Tab-separated table of C-alpha atoms in Angstrom:
chain	number	residue	atom	x	y	z
C	1	GLN	CA	111.346	110.102	104.398
C	2	LYS	CA	110.509	107.237	102.078
C	3	GLU	CA	113.225	106.222	99.649
C	4	VAL	CA	110.963	106.595	96.607
C	5	GLU	CA	107.940	108.852	96.811
C	6	GLN	CA	104.945	109.186	94.547
C	7	ASN	CA	101.639	110.964	94.886
C	8	SER	CA	99.080	108.207	95.461
C	9	GLY	CA	96.389	109.973	93.436
C	10	PRO	CA	93.985	109.278	91.968
C	11	LEU	CA	95.092	111.428	89.070
C	12	SER	CA	92.024	111.994	86.971
C	13	VAL	CA	92.548	113.062	83.351
C	14	PRO	CA	90.129	113.367	80.458
C	15	GLU	CA	90.599	111.114	77.463
C	16	GLY	CA	93.082	112.606	75.012
C	17	ALA	CA	94.832	114.757	77.605
C	18	ILE	CA	98.364	114.441	78.981
C	19	ALA	CA	98.850	112.638	82.292
C	20	SER	CA	101.906	113.769	84.241
C	21	LEU	CA	103.273	111.523	86.998
C	22	ASN	CA	106.084	112.467	89.343
C	23	CYS	CA	108.532	110.510	91.458
C	24	THR	CA	111.303	111.629	93.805
C	25	TYR	CA	114.029	109.470	95.296
C	26	SER	CA	116.434	109.869	98.176
C	27	ASP	CA	119.482	107.808	97.125
C	28	ARG	CA	121.685	110.246	95.204
C	29	GLY	CA	123.755	107.301	93.904
C	30	SER	CA	120.785	105.737	92.123
C	31	GLN	CA	121.710	104.464	88.698
C	32	SER	CA	118.584	103.595	86.748
C	33	PHE	CA	114.920	104.322	86.929
C	34	PHE	CA	111.915	102.338	85.814
C	35	TRP	CA	108.230	102.919	85.268
C	36	TYR	CA	105.863	99.975	85.642
C	37	ARG	CA	102.130	99.873	85.017
C	38	GLN	CA	99.963	97.676	87.220
C	39	TYR	CA	96.336	96.935	86.468
C	40	SER	CA	94.165	95.950	89.395
C	41	GLY	CA	94.779	92.323	90.350
C	42	LYS	CA	97.662	91.965	87.914
C	43	SER	CA	101.427	92.026	88.225
C	44	PRO	CA	103.543	95.033	87.212
C	45	GLU	CA	104.536	95.342	83.578
C	46	LEU	CA	107.492	97.402	82.426
C	47	ILE	CA	106.698	100.558	80.460
C	48	MET	CA	110.159	102.033	80.124
C	49	PHE	CA	113.429	102.768	81.851
C	50	ILE	CA	115.782	105.740	81.851
C	51	TYR	CA	119.307	106.220	83.163
C	52	SER	CA	120.556	109.451	81.584
C	53	ASN	CA	119.439	112.953	82.402
C	54	GLY	CA	116.905	114.339	79.982
C	55	ASP	CA	113.938	112.907	78.127
C	56	LYS	CA	113.324	109.489	76.661
C	57	GLU	CA	110.332	108.887	74.424
C	58	ASP	CA	108.606	105.606	73.586
C	59	GLY	CA	105.342	105.921	71.726
C	60	ARG	CA	102.883	107.887	73.840
C	61	PHE	CA	105.159	107.701	76.882
C	62	THR	CA	107.978	110.071	77.795
C	63	ALA	CA	110.213	109.601	80.815
C	64	GLN	CA	112.139	112.563	82.175
C	65	LEU	CA	115.091	112.330	84.551
C	66	ASN	CA	116.795	115.046	86.557
C	67	LYS	CA	119.442	113.511	88.790
C	68	ALA	CA	120.452	116.843	90.337
C	69	SER	CA	116.909	117.279	91.623
C	70	GLN	CA	116.480	113.530	92.267
C	71	TYR	CA	113.326	113.570	90.236
C	72	VAL	CA	111.896	111.327	87.530
C	73	SER	CA	108.594	111.774	85.752
C	74	LEU	CA	106.382	110.011	83.252
C	75	LEU	CA	104.177	111.734	80.716
C	76	ILE	CA	101.371	109.877	78.990
C	77	ARG	CA	100.199	111.697	75.880
C	78	ASP	CA	96.757	111.194	74.315
C	79	SER	CA	95.589	109.325	77.423
C	80	GLN	CA	93.187	106.462	76.799
C	81	PRO	CA	90.756	104.736	79.184
C	82	SER	CA	92.999	101.661	78.876
C	83	ASP	CA	95.772	103.688	80.539
C	84	SER	CA	93.769	103.656	83.769
C	85	ALA	CA	96.032	101.782	86.167
C	86	THR	CA	98.517	102.291	88.968
C	87	TYR	CA	101.942	103.490	87.808
C	88	LEU	CA	104.905	102.421	89.882
C	89	CYS	CA	108.210	104.244	89.910
C	90	ALA	CA	111.192	102.010	90.728
C	91	VAL	CA	114.781	102.960	91.406
C	92	ASN	CA	117.894	100.813	91.148
C	93	GLY	CA	120.177	102.228	93.790
C	94	ALA	CA	123.922	102.317	94.090
C	95	ALA	CA	123.880	99.434	96.580
C	96	GLY	CA	122.869	96.742	94.153
C	97	ASN	CA	120.326	95.512	91.699
C	98	LYS	CA	117.257	95.328	93.892
C	99	LEU	CA	114.560	97.808	92.935
C	100	THR	CA	113.010	100.140	95.449
C	101	PHE	CA	109.433	100.952	94.503
C	102	GLY	CA	107.314	103.949	95.235
C	103	GLY	CA	103.790	103.430	96.455
C	104	GLY	CA	102.365	104.076	93.000
C	105	THR	CA	100.093	106.695	91.469
C	106	ARG	CA	96.612	105.639	90.475
C	107	VAL	CA	95.560	107.141	87.157
C	108	LEU	CA	91.954	107.352	85.982
C	109	VAL	CA	91.304	108.322	82.365
C	110	LYS	CA	87.720	109.386	81.856
C	111	PRO	CA	86.055	109.091	78.428
V	1	GLY	CA	109.298	82.346	74.857
V	2	ALA	CA	107.468	81.930	78.106
V	3	GLY	CA	107.526	84.623	80.724
V	4	VAL	CA	108.069	84.216	84.433
V	5	SER	CA	105.707	81.639	85.873
V	6	GLN	CA	104.664	81.184	89.481
V	7	SER	CA	102.718	78.529	91.313
V	8	PRO	CA	100.316	78.226	92.905
V	9	SER	CA	98.350	81.255	91.769
V	10	ASN	CA	96.393	81.223	95.018
V	11	LYS	CA	97.177	79.647	98.366
V	12	VAL	CA	94.964	79.630	101.431
V	13	THR	CA	96.514	78.270	104.586
V	14	GLU	CA	95.921	78.208	108.308
V	15	LYS	CA	97.979	80.198	110.728
V	16	GLY	CA	101.027	78.237	111.839
V	17	LYS	CA	101.343	76.118	108.710
V	18	ASP	CA	104.341	76.229	106.363
V	19	VAL	CA	103.953	77.201	102.704
V	20	GLU	CA	106.162	76.941	99.630
V	21	LEU	CA	105.848	79.250	96.660
V	22	ARG	CA	107.557	78.461	93.359
V	23	CYS	CA	109.012	80.651	90.634
V	24	ASP	CA	110.256	79.671	87.175
V	25	PRO	CA	112.246	82.551	85.660
V	26	ILE	CA	112.570	83.431	82.000
V	27	SER	CA	115.048	81.101	80.312
V	28	GLY	CA	118.508	82.622	80.237
V	29	HIS	CA	117.850	85.129	83.015
V	30	THR	CA	120.535	84.884	85.662
V	31	ALA	CA	118.946	87.154	88.242
V	32	LEU	CA	115.809	86.312	90.230
V	33	TYR	CA	113.958	88.457	92.751
V	34	TRP	CA	111.147	87.973	95.222
V	35	TYR	CA	108.890	90.830	96.284
V	36	ARG	CA	105.649	90.984	98.178
V	37	GLN	CA	102.775	93.379	97.830
V	38	SER	CA	100.260	93.769	100.603
V	39	LEU	CA	96.750	95.017	99.808
V	40	GLY	CA	96.903	98.570	98.514
V	41	GLN	CA	100.627	98.824	99.181
V	42	GLY	CA	103.743	99.146	97.087
V	43	LEU	CA	106.178	96.354	96.382
V	44	GLU	CA	108.528	95.272	99.143
V	45	PHE	CA	111.841	93.635	98.194
V	46	LEU	CA	112.488	90.288	99.883
V	47	ILE	CA	115.492	88.501	98.346
V	48	TYR	CA	117.700	88.555	95.228
V	49	PHE	CA	119.697	85.787	93.540
V	50	GLN	CA	122.370	86.482	90.931
V	51	GLY	CA	124.077	83.509	89.336
V	52	ASN	CA	126.171	81.561	91.829
V	53	SER	CA	126.687	84.513	94.169
V	54	ALA	CA	125.394	84.504	97.724
V	55	PRO	CA	121.825	85.819	97.721
V	56	ASP	CA	120.947	89.263	99.015
V	57	LYS	CA	118.565	88.411	101.863
V	58	SER	CA	118.368	91.918	103.258
V	59	GLY	CA	114.613	92.266	102.663
V	60	LEU	CA	113.424	89.109	104.391
V	61	PRO	CA	111.156	90.286	107.237
V	62	SER	CA	111.942	87.485	109.686
V	63	ASP	CA	113.752	84.175	110.004
V	64	ARG	CA	110.495	82.420	109.146
V	65	PHE	CA	111.188	83.392	105.533
V	66	SER	CA	113.764	81.611	103.399
V	67	ALA	CA	114.390	81.015	99.729
V	68	GLU	CA	116.429	78.705	97.557
V	69	ARG	CA	117.365	78.718	93.939
V	70	THR	CA	118.338	75.349	92.554
V	71	GLY	CA	120.540	74.943	89.511
V	72	GLY	CA	120.455	78.658	88.841
V	73	SER	CA	116.874	78.437	87.653
V	74	VAL	CA	113.773	77.582	89.690
V	75	SER	CA	113.352	79.261	93.056
V	76	THR	CA	111.232	78.362	96.062
V	77	LEU	CA	110.201	80.837	98.747
V	78	THR	CA	109.305	79.135	102.017
V	79	ILE	CA	107.366	80.739	104.837
V	80	GLN	CA	107.350	78.768	108.076
V	81	ARG	CA	104.725	79.064	110.792
V	82	THR	CA	102.658	81.495	108.736
V	83	GLN	CA	101.029	84.476	110.408
V	84	GLN	CA	98.057	86.543	109.263
V	85	GLU	CA	100.339	89.469	108.477
V	86	ASP	CA	102.055	87.277	105.865
V	87	SER	CA	98.910	87.530	103.714
V	88	ALA	CA	99.956	89.293	100.516
V	89	VAL	CA	100.710	88.749	96.852
V	90	TYR	CA	104.187	87.325	96.422
V	91	LEU	CA	105.773	88.367	93.152
V	92	CYS	CA	108.793	86.896	91.453
V	93	ALA	CA	110.806	88.732	88.816
V	94	SER	CA	113.774	87.780	86.670
V	95	SER	CA	116.311	89.682	84.611
V	96	ARG	CA	119.483	89.222	82.590
V	97	GLY	CA	121.466	91.119	85.205
V	98	GLY	CA	123.906	93.838	84.238
V	99	PRO	CA	123.947	97.614	84.721
V	100	ILE	CA	120.466	98.235	83.326
V	101	ASP	CA	118.676	95.442	85.091
V	102	THR	CA	115.210	95.299	83.548
V	103	GLN	CA	113.069	93.037	85.673
V	104	TYR	CA	110.082	91.125	84.350
V	105	PHE	CA	107.423	89.995	86.765
V	106	GLY	CA	105.459	86.802	87.051
V	107	PRO	CA	101.709	86.744	87.756
V	108	GLY	CA	102.216	86.354	91.493
V	109	THR	CA	100.922	84.031	94.199
V	110	ARG	CA	98.153	85.377	96.384
V	111	LEU	CA	98.675	84.016	99.893
V	112	THR	CA	95.865	84.167	102.432
V	113	VAL	CA	96.572	83.101	105.999
V	114	LEU	CA	93.427	82.439	107.994
């Protein structure tokens, strides 16, 4: 079992719809959780982080964390074509500050 | 303020040669990380520096890989006797450290070993 798992996609959503991305992790001691967006040929850029159970909203993005289920998700509301990218889930485990990344979910927003 | 910078942006080398990749972190960031990303793959942790502490080298794939961080700032990742499987994008990230360690990535160095 991979330490951080994501569906590779592609996740195809129509413009204006909600994109829902999921991530599960194996290290129950994980402390903080990050979502990065990566455009093709570019480096990852931070969207948001979450460390408490529940929801955290930032603009059109909402991160949801459920530590009991070892599950973190990202919702993108009012999806735009510019949201088309690969979304990487990253987990900061109990062992230290290095991030463990999932393989990423490719999102395609169609006009 | 400038972000994380890396050089060179692209490096093509022949199998067996040594290469050095450079990273300049964001000013004031005490933590520095190296990752690599092979084509179509996720990010793989290589090494982590935090202040004056001994680096966490647990992700280095072989003893051909090494890294230094001089003066708590600039870091150099060295790959000796490069192999074709070393071809990847090498990404550097820096952060302030602390319990919520938000890492910011540089643009990466694309290494191609022929």
